mmCIF file of C-alpha atoms in Angstrom:
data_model
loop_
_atom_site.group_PDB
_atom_site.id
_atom_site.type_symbol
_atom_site.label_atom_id
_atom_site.label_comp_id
_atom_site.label_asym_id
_atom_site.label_seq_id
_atom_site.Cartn_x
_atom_site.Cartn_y
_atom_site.Cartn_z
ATOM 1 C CA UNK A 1 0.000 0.000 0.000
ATOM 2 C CA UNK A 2 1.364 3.861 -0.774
ATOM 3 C CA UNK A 3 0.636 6.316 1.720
ATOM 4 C CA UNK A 4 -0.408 9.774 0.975
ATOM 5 C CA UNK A 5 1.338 11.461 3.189
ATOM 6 C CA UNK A 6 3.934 11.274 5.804
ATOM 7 C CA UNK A 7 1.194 12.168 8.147
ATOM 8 C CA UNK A 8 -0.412 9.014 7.062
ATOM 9 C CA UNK A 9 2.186 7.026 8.678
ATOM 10 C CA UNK A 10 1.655 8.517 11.872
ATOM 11 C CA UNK A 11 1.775 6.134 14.932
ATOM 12 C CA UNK A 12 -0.698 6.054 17.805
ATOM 13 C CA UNK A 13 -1.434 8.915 20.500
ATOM 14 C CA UNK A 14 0.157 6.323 23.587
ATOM 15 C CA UNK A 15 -1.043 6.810 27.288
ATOM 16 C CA UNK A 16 1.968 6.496 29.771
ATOM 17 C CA UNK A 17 0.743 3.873 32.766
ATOM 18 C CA UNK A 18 3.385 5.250 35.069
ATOM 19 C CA UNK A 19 3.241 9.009 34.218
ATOM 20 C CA UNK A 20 7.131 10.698 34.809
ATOM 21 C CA UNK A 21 7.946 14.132 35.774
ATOM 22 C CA UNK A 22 9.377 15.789 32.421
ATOM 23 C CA UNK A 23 12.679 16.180 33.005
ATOM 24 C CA UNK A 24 13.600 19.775 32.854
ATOM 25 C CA UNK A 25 15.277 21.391 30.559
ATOM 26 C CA UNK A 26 16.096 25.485 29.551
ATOM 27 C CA UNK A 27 16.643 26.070 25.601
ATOM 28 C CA UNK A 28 16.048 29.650 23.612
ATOM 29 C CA UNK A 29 13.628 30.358 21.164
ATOM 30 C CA UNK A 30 14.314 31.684 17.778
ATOM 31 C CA UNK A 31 14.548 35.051 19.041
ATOM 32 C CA UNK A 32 16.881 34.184 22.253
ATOM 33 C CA UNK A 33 14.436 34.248 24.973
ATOM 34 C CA UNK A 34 15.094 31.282 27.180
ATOM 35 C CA UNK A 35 12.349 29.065 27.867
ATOM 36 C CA UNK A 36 12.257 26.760 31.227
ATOM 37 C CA UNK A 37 9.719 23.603 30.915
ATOM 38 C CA UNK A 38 9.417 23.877 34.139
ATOM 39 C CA UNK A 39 7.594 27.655 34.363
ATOM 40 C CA UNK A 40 4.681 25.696 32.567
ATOM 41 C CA UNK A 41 3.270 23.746 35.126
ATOM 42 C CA UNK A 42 -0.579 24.148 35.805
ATOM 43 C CA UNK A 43 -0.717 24.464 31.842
ATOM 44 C CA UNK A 44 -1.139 21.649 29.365
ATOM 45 C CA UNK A 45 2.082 21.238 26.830
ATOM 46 C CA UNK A 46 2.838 19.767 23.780
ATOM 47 C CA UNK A 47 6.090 19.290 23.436
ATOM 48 C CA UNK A 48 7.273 18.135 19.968
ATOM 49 C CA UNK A 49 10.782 17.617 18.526
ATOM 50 C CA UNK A 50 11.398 17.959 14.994
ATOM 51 C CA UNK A 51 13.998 18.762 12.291
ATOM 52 C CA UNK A 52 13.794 20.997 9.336
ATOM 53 C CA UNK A 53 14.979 17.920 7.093
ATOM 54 C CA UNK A 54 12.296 15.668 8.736
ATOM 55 C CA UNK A 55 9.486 15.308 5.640
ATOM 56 C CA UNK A 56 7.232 14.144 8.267
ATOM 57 C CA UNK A 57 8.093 16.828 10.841
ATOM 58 C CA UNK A 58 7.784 19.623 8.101
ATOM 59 C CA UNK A 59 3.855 17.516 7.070
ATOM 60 C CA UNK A 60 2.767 18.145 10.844
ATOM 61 C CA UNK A 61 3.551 21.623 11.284
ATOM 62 C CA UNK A 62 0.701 23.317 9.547
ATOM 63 C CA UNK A 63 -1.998 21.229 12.119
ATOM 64 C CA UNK A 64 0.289 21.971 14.984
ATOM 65 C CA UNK A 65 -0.123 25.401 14.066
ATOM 66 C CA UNK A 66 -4.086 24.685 13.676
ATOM 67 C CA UNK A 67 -4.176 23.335 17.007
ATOM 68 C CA UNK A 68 -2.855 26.347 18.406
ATOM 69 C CA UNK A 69 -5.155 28.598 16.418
ATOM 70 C CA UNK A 70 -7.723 26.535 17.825
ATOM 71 C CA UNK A 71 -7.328 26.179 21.686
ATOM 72 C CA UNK A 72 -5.274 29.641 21.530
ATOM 73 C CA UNK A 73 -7.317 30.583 25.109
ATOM 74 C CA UNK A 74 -6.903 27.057 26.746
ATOM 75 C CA UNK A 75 -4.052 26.462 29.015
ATOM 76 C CA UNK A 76 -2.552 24.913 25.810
ATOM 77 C CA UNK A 77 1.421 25.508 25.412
ATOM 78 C CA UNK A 78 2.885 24.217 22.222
ATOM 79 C CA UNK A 79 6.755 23.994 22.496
ATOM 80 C CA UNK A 80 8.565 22.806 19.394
ATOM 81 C CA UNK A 81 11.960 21.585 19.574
ATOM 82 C CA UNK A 82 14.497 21.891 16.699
ATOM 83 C CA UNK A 83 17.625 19.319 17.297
ATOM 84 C CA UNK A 84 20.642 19.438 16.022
ATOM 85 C CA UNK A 85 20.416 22.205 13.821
ATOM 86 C CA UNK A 86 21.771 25.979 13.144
ATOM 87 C CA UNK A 87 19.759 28.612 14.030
ATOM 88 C CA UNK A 88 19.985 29.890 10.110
ATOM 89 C CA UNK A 89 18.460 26.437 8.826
ATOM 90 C CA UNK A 90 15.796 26.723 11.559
ATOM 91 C CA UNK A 91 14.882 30.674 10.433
ATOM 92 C CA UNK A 92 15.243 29.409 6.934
ATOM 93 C CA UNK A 93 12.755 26.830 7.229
ATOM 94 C CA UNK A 94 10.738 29.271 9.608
ATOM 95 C CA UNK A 95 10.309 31.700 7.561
ATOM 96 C CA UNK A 96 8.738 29.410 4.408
ATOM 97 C CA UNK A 97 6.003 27.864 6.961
ATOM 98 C CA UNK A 98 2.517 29.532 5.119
ATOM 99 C CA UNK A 99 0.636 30.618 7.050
ATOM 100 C CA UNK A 100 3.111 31.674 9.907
ATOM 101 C CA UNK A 101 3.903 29.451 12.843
ATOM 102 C CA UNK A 102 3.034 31.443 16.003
ATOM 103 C CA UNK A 103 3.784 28.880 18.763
ATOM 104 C CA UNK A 104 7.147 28.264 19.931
ATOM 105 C CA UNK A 105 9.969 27.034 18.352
ATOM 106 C CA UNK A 106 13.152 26.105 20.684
ATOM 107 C CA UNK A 107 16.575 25.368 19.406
ATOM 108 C CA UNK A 108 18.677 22.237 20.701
ATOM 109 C CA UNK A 109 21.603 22.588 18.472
ATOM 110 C CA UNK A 110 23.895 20.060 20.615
ATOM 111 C CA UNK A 111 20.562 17.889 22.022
ATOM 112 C CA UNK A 112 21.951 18.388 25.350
ATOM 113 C CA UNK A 113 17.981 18.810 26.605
ATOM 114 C CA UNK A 114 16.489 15.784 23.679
ATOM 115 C CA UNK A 115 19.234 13.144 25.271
ATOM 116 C CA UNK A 116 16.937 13.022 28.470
ATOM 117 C CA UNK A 117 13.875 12.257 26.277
ATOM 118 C CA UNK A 118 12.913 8.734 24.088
ATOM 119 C CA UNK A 119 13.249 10.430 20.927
ATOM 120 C CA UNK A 120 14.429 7.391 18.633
ATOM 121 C CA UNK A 121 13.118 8.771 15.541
ATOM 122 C CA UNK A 122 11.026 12.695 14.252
ATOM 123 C CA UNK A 123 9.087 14.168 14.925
ATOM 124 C CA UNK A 124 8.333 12.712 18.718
ATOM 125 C CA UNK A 125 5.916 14.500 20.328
ATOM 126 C CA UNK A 126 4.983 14.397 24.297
ATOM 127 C CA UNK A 127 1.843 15.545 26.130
ATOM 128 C CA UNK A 128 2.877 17.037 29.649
ATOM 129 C CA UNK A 129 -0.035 17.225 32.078
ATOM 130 C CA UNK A 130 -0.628 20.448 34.187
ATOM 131 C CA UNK A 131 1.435 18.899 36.963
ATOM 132 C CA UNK A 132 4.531 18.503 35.093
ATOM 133 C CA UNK A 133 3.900 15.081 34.318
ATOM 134 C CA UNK A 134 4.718 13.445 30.477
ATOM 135 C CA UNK A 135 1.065 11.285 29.714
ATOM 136 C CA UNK A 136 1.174 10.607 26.288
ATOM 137 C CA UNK A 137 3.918 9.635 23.820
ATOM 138 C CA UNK A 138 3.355 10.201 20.179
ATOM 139 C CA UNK A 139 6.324 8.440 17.363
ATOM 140 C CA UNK A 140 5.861 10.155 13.642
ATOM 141 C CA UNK A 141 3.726 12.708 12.027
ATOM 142 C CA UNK A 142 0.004 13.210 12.961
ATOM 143 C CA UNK A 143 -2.453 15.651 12.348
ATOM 144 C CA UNK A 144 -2.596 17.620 15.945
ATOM 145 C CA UNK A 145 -6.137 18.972 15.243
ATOM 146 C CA UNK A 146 -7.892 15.871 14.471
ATOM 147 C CA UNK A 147 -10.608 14.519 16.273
ATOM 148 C CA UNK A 148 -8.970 11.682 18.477
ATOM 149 C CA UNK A 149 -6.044 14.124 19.301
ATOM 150 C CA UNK A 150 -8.137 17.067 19.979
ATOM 151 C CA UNK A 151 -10.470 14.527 22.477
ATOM 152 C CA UNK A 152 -7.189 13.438 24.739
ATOM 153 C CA UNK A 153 -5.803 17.435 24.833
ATOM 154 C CA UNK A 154 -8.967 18.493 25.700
ATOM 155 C CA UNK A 155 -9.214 15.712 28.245
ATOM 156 C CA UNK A 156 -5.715 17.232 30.194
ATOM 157 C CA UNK A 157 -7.435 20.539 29.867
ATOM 158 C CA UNK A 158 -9.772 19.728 32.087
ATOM 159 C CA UNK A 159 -8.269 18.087 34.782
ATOM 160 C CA UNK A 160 -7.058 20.233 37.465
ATOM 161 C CA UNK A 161 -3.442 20.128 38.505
ATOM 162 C CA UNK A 162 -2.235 17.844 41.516
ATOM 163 C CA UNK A 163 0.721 18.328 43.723
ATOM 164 C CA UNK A 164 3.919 18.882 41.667
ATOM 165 C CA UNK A 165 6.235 16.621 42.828
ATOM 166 C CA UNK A 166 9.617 18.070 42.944
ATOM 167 C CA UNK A 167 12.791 16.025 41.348
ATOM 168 C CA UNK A 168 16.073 16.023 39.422
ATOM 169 C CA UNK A 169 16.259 16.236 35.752
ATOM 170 C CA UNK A 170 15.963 12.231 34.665
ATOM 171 C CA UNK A 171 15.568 10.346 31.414
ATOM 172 C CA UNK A 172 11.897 9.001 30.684
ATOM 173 C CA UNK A 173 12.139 5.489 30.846
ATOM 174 C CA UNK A 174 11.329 3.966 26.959
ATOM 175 C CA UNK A 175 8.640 1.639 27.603
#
């Protein structure tokens, strides 16, 4: 069988059983601002990392970028990681996305804060719950606003956050 589209390809939406703290990391955005994972508990995020050379990763972008349109006044924060590239590739790449992304892009040129993470392949995506806890584990392209992704973000939304429970930076187990 041929597939469409990279998103086609696109494995499942995977509930963690034992649900880790995200390990913590600080990167800068495009524009230099640093960004701490931490400072986002009590909100949702989506944390995605990508490459500009990934043909999936570059498929998923426009309905990441649709998701964020869409839940733009949830508690919704989309965070997506660029490894192992320049900063110039990443702008180059940015700045061909039509329409516009407007959520976050973060730069991990040396993957010092991706080697803590089970990225084995791109794009990997991770749902962090509002207490700082990773619940879902996505492997390949999807399409971010469908209906079955839209159902389990909207589902994190909703529940309140617990108790944070404090930690050192760790690797999420692969399971």
């Amino acid at each position: 069988m041929v597939l469409a589209s990279p998103i086609a390809a696109a494995g499942g939406l995977n509930m963690l059983s034992q649900r880790p703290e995200a390990p913590n990391f600080e990167l800068q955005d495009i524009g230099g601002q640093p960004h701490l994972l931490s400072l986002y508990r009590g909100k949702v995020v989506l944390l995605n990392f990508w490459a500009s050379w990934c043909a999936p990763c570059r498929a998923e972008m426009p309905s990441l970028q649709r998701l964020h349109d869409l839940l733009k006044n949830e508690d919704l924060v989309i965070l997506a990681i660029n490894i192992g590239e320049r900063k110039q590739d990443i702008a180059n790449f940015y700045f061909q996305i039509d329409p516009p992304l407007s959520f976050t892009i973060l730069m991990d040129p040396d993957m010092s804060a991706s080697q803590y993470w089970p990225v084995s392949g791109l794009p990997a995506t991770f749902l962090i719950d509002r207490s700082g806890r990773v619940s879902y584990i996505s492997h390949g392209a999807r399409r971010w606003d469908a209906t079955d992704a839209l159902k389990v973000i909207r589902g994190l939304l909703q529940k309140m956050p617990q108790a944070a429970v404090s930690g050192t930076v760790a690797s999420i187990p692969v399971s």
